[in-house]
mmCIF file of C-alpha atoms in Angstrom:
data_model
loop_
_atom_site.group_PDB
_atom_site.id
_atom_site.type_symbol
_atom_site.label_atom_id
_atom_site.label_comp_id
_atom_site.label_asym_id
_atom_site.label_seq_id
_atom_site.Cartn_x
_atom_site.Cartn_y
_atom_site.Cartn_z
ATOM 1 C CA MET A 16 0.000 0.000 0.000
ATOM 2 C CA PRO A 17 1.404 3.440 -0.871
ATOM 3 C CA LYS A 18 2.643 5.727 1.872
ATOM 4 C CA THR A 19 1.838 9.425 1.969
ATOM 5 C CA ILE A 20 3.754 12.256 3.589
ATOM 6 C CA ALA A 21 0.980 14.684 4.394
ATOM 7 C CA THR A 22 0.675 18.059 6.019
ATOM 8 C CA ALA A 23 -2.500 17.459 7.986
ATOM 9 C CA LYS A 24 -4.652 20.124 9.601
ATOM 10 C CA VAL A 25 -5.941 19.543 13.085
ATOM 11 C CA ILE A 26 -9.751 19.537 13.222
ATOM 12 C CA GLY A 27 -9.991 19.248 16.982
ATOM 13 C CA GLN A 28 -9.118 17.386 20.164
ATOM 14 C CA LYS A 29 -11.234 15.757 22.844
ATOM 15 C CA VAL A 30 -10.191 14.892 26.385
ATOM 16 C CA LEU A 31 -11.189 11.279 27.120
ATOM 17 C CA ASN A 32 -9.824 11.041 30.646
ATOM 18 C CA SER A 33 -7.144 12.698 32.764
ATOM 19 C CA THR A 34 -4.273 11.339 30.670
ATOM 20 C CA THR A 35 -5.805 10.436 27.306
ATOM 21 C CA ASN A 36 -6.859 12.540 24.305
ATOM 22 C CA LEU A 37 -8.494 11.916 20.955
ATOM 23 C CA ILE A 38 -7.294 14.044 18.044
ATOM 24 C CA GLU A 39 -8.951 14.322 14.622
ATOM 25 C CA VAL A 40 -6.965 15.514 11.606
ATOM 26 C CA TYR A 41 -7.814 16.343 8.004
ATOM 27 C CA ALA A 42 -5.630 14.210 5.714
ATOM 28 C CA PRO A 43 -7.787 12.834 2.888
ATOM 29 C CA GLU A 44 -5.110 10.718 1.187
ATOM 30 C CA ILE A 45 -4.234 8.892 4.393
ATOM 31 C CA ALA A 46 -7.892 8.575 5.383
ATOM 32 C CA GLN A 47 -8.642 6.968 2.028
ATOM 33 C CA GLN A 48 -5.815 4.431 2.297
ATOM 34 C CA ALA A 49 -5.644 3.465 5.982
ATOM 35 C CA GLY A 50 -6.917 0.055 7.015
ATOM 36 C CA PRO A 51 -7.666 -1.303 10.515
ATOM 37 C CA GLY A 52 -4.442 -2.095 12.361
ATOM 38 C CA GLN A 53 -2.219 0.309 10.452
ATOM 39 C CA PHE A 54 -0.454 3.265 12.045
ATOM 40 C CA VAL A 55 0.990 6.675 11.188
ATOM 41 C CA ASN A 56 4.135 8.556 12.238
ATOM 42 C CA VAL A 57 3.450 12.080 13.477
ATOM 43 C CA GLN A 58 5.352 15.298 14.131
ATOM 44 C CA VAL A 59 3.944 18.711 15.047
ATOM 45 C CA CYS A 60 5.003 21.068 12.253
ATOM 46 C CA LYS A 61 5.670 24.132 14.414
ATOM 47 C CA ASN A 62 8.109 22.220 16.645
ATOM 48 C CA THR A 63 11.600 21.016 15.800
ATOM 49 C CA ALA A 64 11.684 18.870 18.939
ATOM 50 C CA PRO A 65 11.395 16.022 19.505
ATOM 51 C CA LEU A 66 13.459 15.040 16.477
ATOM 52 C CA LEU A 67 11.799 11.690 15.889
ATOM 53 C CA ARG A 68 8.192 11.255 14.860
ATOM 54 C CA ARG A 69 5.798 9.423 17.159
ATOM 55 C CA PRO A 70 3.807 6.358 15.988
ATOM 56 C CA PHE A 71 0.057 6.270 16.633
ATOM 57 C CA GLY A 72 -2.489 3.660 15.591
ATOM 58 C CA VAL A 73 -5.390 4.788 13.433
ATOM 59 C CA ALA A 74 -8.434 4.734 15.721
ATOM 60 C CA GLY A 75 -11.099 5.703 13.188
ATOM 61 C CA VAL A 76 -11.622 7.074 9.687
ATOM 62 C CA ASN A 77 -14.211 9.306 8.061
ATOM 63 C CA LYS A 78 -13.489 8.953 4.345
ATOM 64 C CA ALA A 79 -16.303 11.296 3.317
ATOM 65 C CA LYS A 80 -14.870 14.005 5.558
ATOM 66 C CA GLY A 81 -11.258 13.190 4.637
ATOM 67 C CA SER A 82 -10.261 12.793 8.278
ATOM 68 C CA PHE A 83 -9.008 10.201 10.717
ATOM 69 C CA THR A 84 -8.584 10.020 14.466
ATOM 70 C CA MET A 85 -5.796 8.968 16.814
ATOM 71 C CA ILE A 86 -6.030 8.305 20.544
ATOM 72 C CA TYR A 87 -2.942 8.868 22.664
ATOM 73 C CA ARG A 88 -1.792 9.000 26.257
ATOM 74 C CA ILE A 89 0.030 12.138 27.395
ATOM 75 C CA ILE A 90 3.320 10.806 28.735
ATOM 76 C CA GLY A 91 6.503 12.321 27.294
ATOM 77 C CA GLU A 92 7.682 15.390 25.436
ATOM 78 C CA GLY A 93 6.147 14.463 22.094
ATOM 79 C CA THR A 94 2.655 13.762 23.421
ATOM 80 C CA HIS A 95 2.698 16.877 25.631
ATOM 81 C CA ILE A 96 3.441 18.929 22.493
ATOM 82 C CA LEU A 97 0.644 17.140 20.626
ATOM 83 C CA ALA A 98 -1.798 17.826 23.467
ATOM 84 C CA ASN A 99 -1.228 21.557 23.026
ATOM 85 C CA VAL A 100 -2.063 21.786 19.315
ATOM 86 C CA ARG A 101 -5.233 23.597 18.346
ATOM 87 C CA PRO A 102 -7.641 23.503 15.373
ATOM 88 C CA GLU A 103 -5.932 24.627 12.147
ATOM 89 C CA ASP A 104 -2.462 23.742 13.490
ATOM 90 C CA GLU A 105 -0.527 21.453 11.168
ATOM 91 C CA LEU A 106 0.988 18.015 11.681
ATOM 92 C CA SER A 107 3.470 16.261 9.418
ATOM 93 C CA ILE A 108 2.213 12.694 9.051
ATOM 94 C CA VAL A 109 3.701 9.682 7.264
ATOM 95 C CA GLY A 110 1.321 6.824 6.600
ATOM 96 C CA PRO A 111 -0.469 4.584 6.516
ATOM 97 C CA LEU A 112 2.307 2.247 7.685
ATOM 98 C CA GLY A 113 2.535 -1.463 8.426
ATOM 99 C CA HIS A 114 0.219 -4.384 7.822
ATOM 100 C CA GLY A 115 -3.228 -4.383 9.369
ATOM 101 C CA PHE A 116 -5.692 -6.995 10.572
ATOM 102 C CA ASP A 117 -7.056 -9.876 8.531
ATOM 103 C CA MET A 118 -10.758 -9.171 8.028
ATOM 104 C CA GLY A 119 -11.865 -12.687 7.149
ATOM 105 C CA ALA A 120 -13.501 -13.654 10.447
ATOM 106 C CA GLN A 121 -17.196 -14.466 10.480
ATOM 107 C CA LYS A 122 -17.638 -14.195 14.256
ATOM 108 C CA PRO A 123 -14.808 -12.139 15.775
ATOM 109 C CA ILE A 124 -14.130 -11.066 19.333
ATOM 110 C CA LEU A 125 -11.761 -8.210 20.117
ATOM 111 C CA VAL A 126 -9.750 -8.202 23.344
ATOM 112 C CA GLY A 127 -7.956 -5.065 24.465
ATOM 113 C CA GLY A 128 -6.502 -3.072 27.286
ATOM 114 C CA GLY A 129 -5.063 0.406 27.617
ATOM 115 C CA LEU A 130 -4.207 2.134 24.342
ATOM 116 C CA GLY A 131 -4.447 -1.236 22.625
ATOM 117 C CA LEU A 132 -8.152 -0.456 22.415
ATOM 118 C CA ALA A 133 -7.468 2.370 19.910
ATOM 119 C CA PRO A 134 -6.608 0.250 16.826
ATOM 120 C CA LEU A 135 -9.284 -2.267 17.821
ATOM 121 C CA LEU A 136 -11.850 0.536 17.664
ATOM 122 C CA TYR A 137 -11.157 1.029 13.961
ATOM 123 C CA LEU A 138 -11.259 -2.752 13.516
ATOM 124 C CA ALA A 139 -14.755 -2.851 15.035
ATOM 125 C CA GLU A 140 -15.735 -0.040 12.671
ATOM 126 C CA GLY A 141 -14.249 -1.953 9.737
ATOM 127 C CA PHE A 142 -16.263 -5.101 10.449
ATOM 128 C CA GLY A 143 -19.448 -3.073 10.606
ATOM 129 C CA GLN A 144 -22.028 -2.322 13.247
ATOM 130 C CA GLY A 145 -22.978 -5.306 15.389
ATOM 131 C CA ARG A 146 -20.446 -7.719 13.845
ATOM 132 C CA THR A 147 -18.003 -7.871 16.769
ATOM 133 C CA ASP A 148 -17.961 -8.507 20.481
ATOM 134 C CA ILE A 149 -15.405 -6.636 22.596
ATOM 135 C CA LEU A 150 -13.774 -7.604 25.878
ATOM 136 C CA MET A 151 -11.820 -4.790 27.502
ATOM 137 C CA GLY A 152 -9.843 -4.628 30.705
ATOM 138 C CA GLY A 153 -8.641 -1.759 32.878
ATOM 139 C CA ARG A 154 -7.396 -0.974 36.344
ATOM 140 C CA CYS A 155 -10.614 0.811 37.308
ATOM 141 C CA GLN A 156 -13.795 2.306 35.868
ATOM 142 C CA GLU A 157 -12.016 5.508 34.780
ATOM 143 C CA ASP A 158 -9.860 3.458 32.402
ATOM 144 C CA LEU A 159 -12.918 2.120 30.569
ATOM 145 C CA PHE A 160 -14.197 5.334 28.983
ATOM 146 C CA TRP A 161 -13.864 3.241 25.812
ATOM 147 C CA THR A 162 -17.249 1.594 26.443
ATOM 148 C CA GLU A 163 -19.098 4.637 25.097
ATOM 149 C CA MET A 164 -17.151 4.471 21.830
ATOM 150 C CA TYR A 165 -17.564 0.726 21.362
ATOM 151 C CA ALA A 166 -21.246 0.521 22.308
ATOM 152 C CA PRO A 167 -22.564 1.758 18.906
ATOM 153 C CA LEU A 168 -20.220 -0.600 17.019
ATOM 154 C CA SER A 169 -20.189 -3.880 18.939
ATOM 155 C CA GLN A 170 -22.920 -6.412 19.607
ATOM 156 C CA GLN A 171 -21.698 -7.199 23.137
ATOM 157 C CA VAL A 172 -19.348 -5.134 25.322
ATOM 158 C CA TYR A 173 -17.723 -7.069 28.183
ATOM 159 C CA THR A 174 -15.582 -5.345 30.805
ATOM 160 C CA THR A 175 -13.178 -6.314 33.566
ATOM 161 C CA THR A 176 -11.409 -4.128 36.124
ATOM 162 C CA ASP A 177 -8.646 -4.960 38.557
ATOM 163 C CA ASP A 178 -10.530 -3.353 41.456
ATOM 164 C CA GLY A 179 -14.002 -4.597 40.481
ATOM 165 C CA SER A 180 -15.387 -1.069 40.032
ATOM 166 C CA MET A 181 -16.838 -2.036 36.626
ATOM 167 C CA GLY A 182 -17.737 -5.388 35.111
ATOM 168 C CA THR A 183 -16.010 -8.579 36.255
ATOM 169 C CA LYS A 184 -13.270 -8.211 38.865
ATOM 170 C CA GLY A 185 -9.810 -9.205 37.580
ATOM 171 C CA THR A 186 -7.967 -9.099 34.283
ATOM 172 C CA VAL A 187 -9.548 -10.014 30.947
ATOM 173 C CA MET A 188 -8.521 -13.602 31.680
ATOM 174 C CA ALA A 189 -11.133 -13.705 34.443
ATOM 175 C CA LEU A 190 -13.761 -13.727 31.682
ATOM 176 C CA PHE A 191 -12.046 -14.604 28.393
ATOM 177 C CA PRO A 192 -11.846 -18.424 28.755
ATOM 178 C CA GLN A 193 -15.601 -18.588 29.355
ATOM 179 C CA LEU A 194 -16.374 -16.338 26.386
ATOM 180 C CA LEU A 195 -14.034 -18.349 24.165
ATOM 181 C CA ALA A 196 -15.669 -21.638 25.200
ATOM 182 C CA GLU A 197 -19.248 -20.436 24.791
ATOM 183 C CA GLY A 198 -19.158 -17.694 22.139
ATOM 184 C CA GLY A 199 -18.489 -19.671 18.956
ATOM 185 C CA TYR A 200 -15.805 -17.217 17.846
ATOM 186 C CA ASP A 201 -13.684 -18.090 14.822
ATOM 187 C CA CYS A 202 -10.979 -15.443 15.370
ATOM 188 C CA VAL A 203 -9.670 -13.387 18.288
ATOM 189 C CA TYR A 204 -8.018 -9.997 17.774
ATOM 190 C CA VAL A 205 -5.953 -8.695 20.674
ATOM 191 C CA CYS A 206 -3.952 -5.561 21.442
ATOM 192 C CA GLY A 207 -2.678 -4.216 24.751
ATOM 193 C CA PRO A 208 -0.179 -5.068 27.484
ATOM 194 C CA VAL A 209 2.183 -7.921 26.609
ATOM 195 C CA PRO A 210 1.179 -10.241 29.501
ATOM 196 C CA MET A 211 -2.454 -9.912 28.437
ATOM 197 C CA MET A 212 -1.693 -10.686 24.791
ATOM 198 C CA LYS A 213 0.428 -13.714 25.725
ATOM 199 C CA ALA A 214 -2.303 -15.103 27.975
ATOM 200 C CA VAL A 215 -5.028 -14.577 25.362
ATOM 201 C CA ALA A 216 -2.882 -16.107 22.603
ATOM 202 C CA ALA A 217 -2.112 -19.148 24.772
ATOM 203 C CA ALA A 218 -5.810 -19.669 25.509
ATOM 204 C CA CYS A 219 -6.613 -19.421 21.798
ATOM 205 C CA GLN A 220 -3.923 -21.961 20.919
ATOM 206 C CA GLU A 221 -5.298 -24.386 23.486
ATOM 207 C CA ALA A 222 -8.838 -23.917 22.157
ATOM 208 C CA GLY A 223 -7.782 -24.152 18.503
ATOM 209 C CA VAL A 224 -9.084 -20.665 17.660
ATOM 210 C CA LYS A 225 -7.184 -18.310 15.368
ATOM 211 C CA CYS A 226 -5.653 -15.250 17.003
ATOM 212 C CA GLN A 227 -4.116 -12.061 15.666
ATOM 213 C CA VAL A 228 -1.993 -9.803 17.870
ATOM 214 C CA SER A 229 -1.014 -6.179 17.326
ATOM 215 C CA LEU A 230 2.415 -5.541 18.831
ATOM 216 C CA GLU A 231 3.644 -2.255 20.232
ATOM 217 C CA LYS A 232 7.386 -1.533 20.110
ATOM 218 C CA TYR A 233 9.461 1.633 20.271
ATOM 219 C CA MET A 234 9.948 2.839 16.696
ATOM 220 C CA ALA A 235 12.353 5.413 15.320
ATOM 221 C CA CYS A 236 11.762 5.472 11.561
ATOM 222 C CA GLY A 237 8.620 3.349 11.136
ATOM 223 C CA LEU A 238 9.921 2.261 7.731
ATOM 224 C CA GLY A 239 12.033 -0.783 8.594
ATOM 225 C CA ALA A 240 15.416 0.905 8.237
ATOM 226 C CA CYS A 241 16.563 1.460 11.827
ATOM 227 C CA LEU A 242 15.654 -2.001 13.262
ATOM 228 C CA SER A 243 14.772 -0.480 16.643
ATOM 229 C CA CYS A 244 11.437 -2.322 16.696
ATOM 230 C CA SER A 245 12.691 -5.762 15.679
ATOM 231 C CA CYS A 246 11.679 -8.839 17.658
ATOM 232 C CA GLN A 247 12.205 -12.559 17.357
ATOM 233 C CA GLY A 248 9.726 -14.414 15.217
ATOM 234 C CA ILE A 249 9.551 -18.151 14.543
ATOM 235 C CA GLY A 250 12.764 -18.844 12.653
ATOM 236 C CA LYS A 251 13.474 -15.223 11.748
ATOM 237 C CA ARG A 252 13.675 -11.678 13.041
ATOM 238 C CA LEU A 253 10.568 -9.555 12.541
ATOM 239 C CA LYS A 254 10.336 -5.798 12.093
ATOM 240 C CA VAL A 255 7.167 -4.705 13.855
ATOM 241 C CA CYS A 256 6.797 -1.566 11.746
ATOM 242 C CA THR A 257 6.901 -3.258 8.324
ATOM 243 C CA ASP A 258 6.216 -6.968 8.938
ATOM 244 C CA GLY A 259 3.491 -6.002 11.433
ATOM 245 C CA PRO A 260 2.371 -4.466 13.642
ATOM 246 C CA VAL A 261 -0.295 -7.186 13.272
ATOM 247 C CA PHE A 262 0.829 -10.820 13.302
ATOM 248 C CA TRP A 263 -0.800 -14.193 13.667
ATOM 249 C CA ALA A 264 0.007 -15.226 17.246
ATOM 250 C CA GLU A 265 1.936 -18.301 16.122
ATOM 251 C CA GLU A 266 4.366 -16.102 14.172
ATOM 252 C CA VAL A 267 5.635 -14.370 17.315
ATOM 253 C CA GLY A 268 8.535 -16.021 19.117
ATOM 254 C CA GLU A 269 9.424 -13.129 21.419
ATOM 255 C CA TRP A 270 6.896 -10.835 23.072
#
């Protein structure tokens, strides 16, 4: 798929919780090309620092409007700069990058935690309204602001929290084995913390259900040149930015 280097205009930002924002940008070429699971590399045009672009998963697309959204957590210098941009400010964006999700499932369930729920949101949108179930986990109820965004897209929304303040108490694995045994799912799509993805993938392997994982690694170039995001696959090294970020679980040898 072709990559575009675009100067994108910021349409607006929305605060989702105390540390997380959603940003919408006008970039019609990227919006037209981006598929679920792909990502973009972003730099704020009016800043020379930080030097390296930041990778963000595509969280949603409005092709008619020529826009797409990203959801990010405000952590370091780059995301603090991004949080301060305003409508009509410009971003330099390279994308769409990487390989996205396989869309062949007939009855999919999505499993996510943290910012791993951002690319899964676009996946739910890609399958179409009511085609997916979603299981999401968080530390507490504040972490699961995602439920409002998934509710219009997914048939069933299941939640778990570490403190029991919302849904089932525990991690997603407190509920996932039961859903996998009873739900009739033919493919599981998972993105989030590594221990969660490993546990979900292992349960899928035991149950004989296909599983795709979206890996998150530190990336410098996003184009496969710097090798900073490489990891060990089965029999070969994998570059998360170009070979992934989405892989079949059995392809991953090192998490």
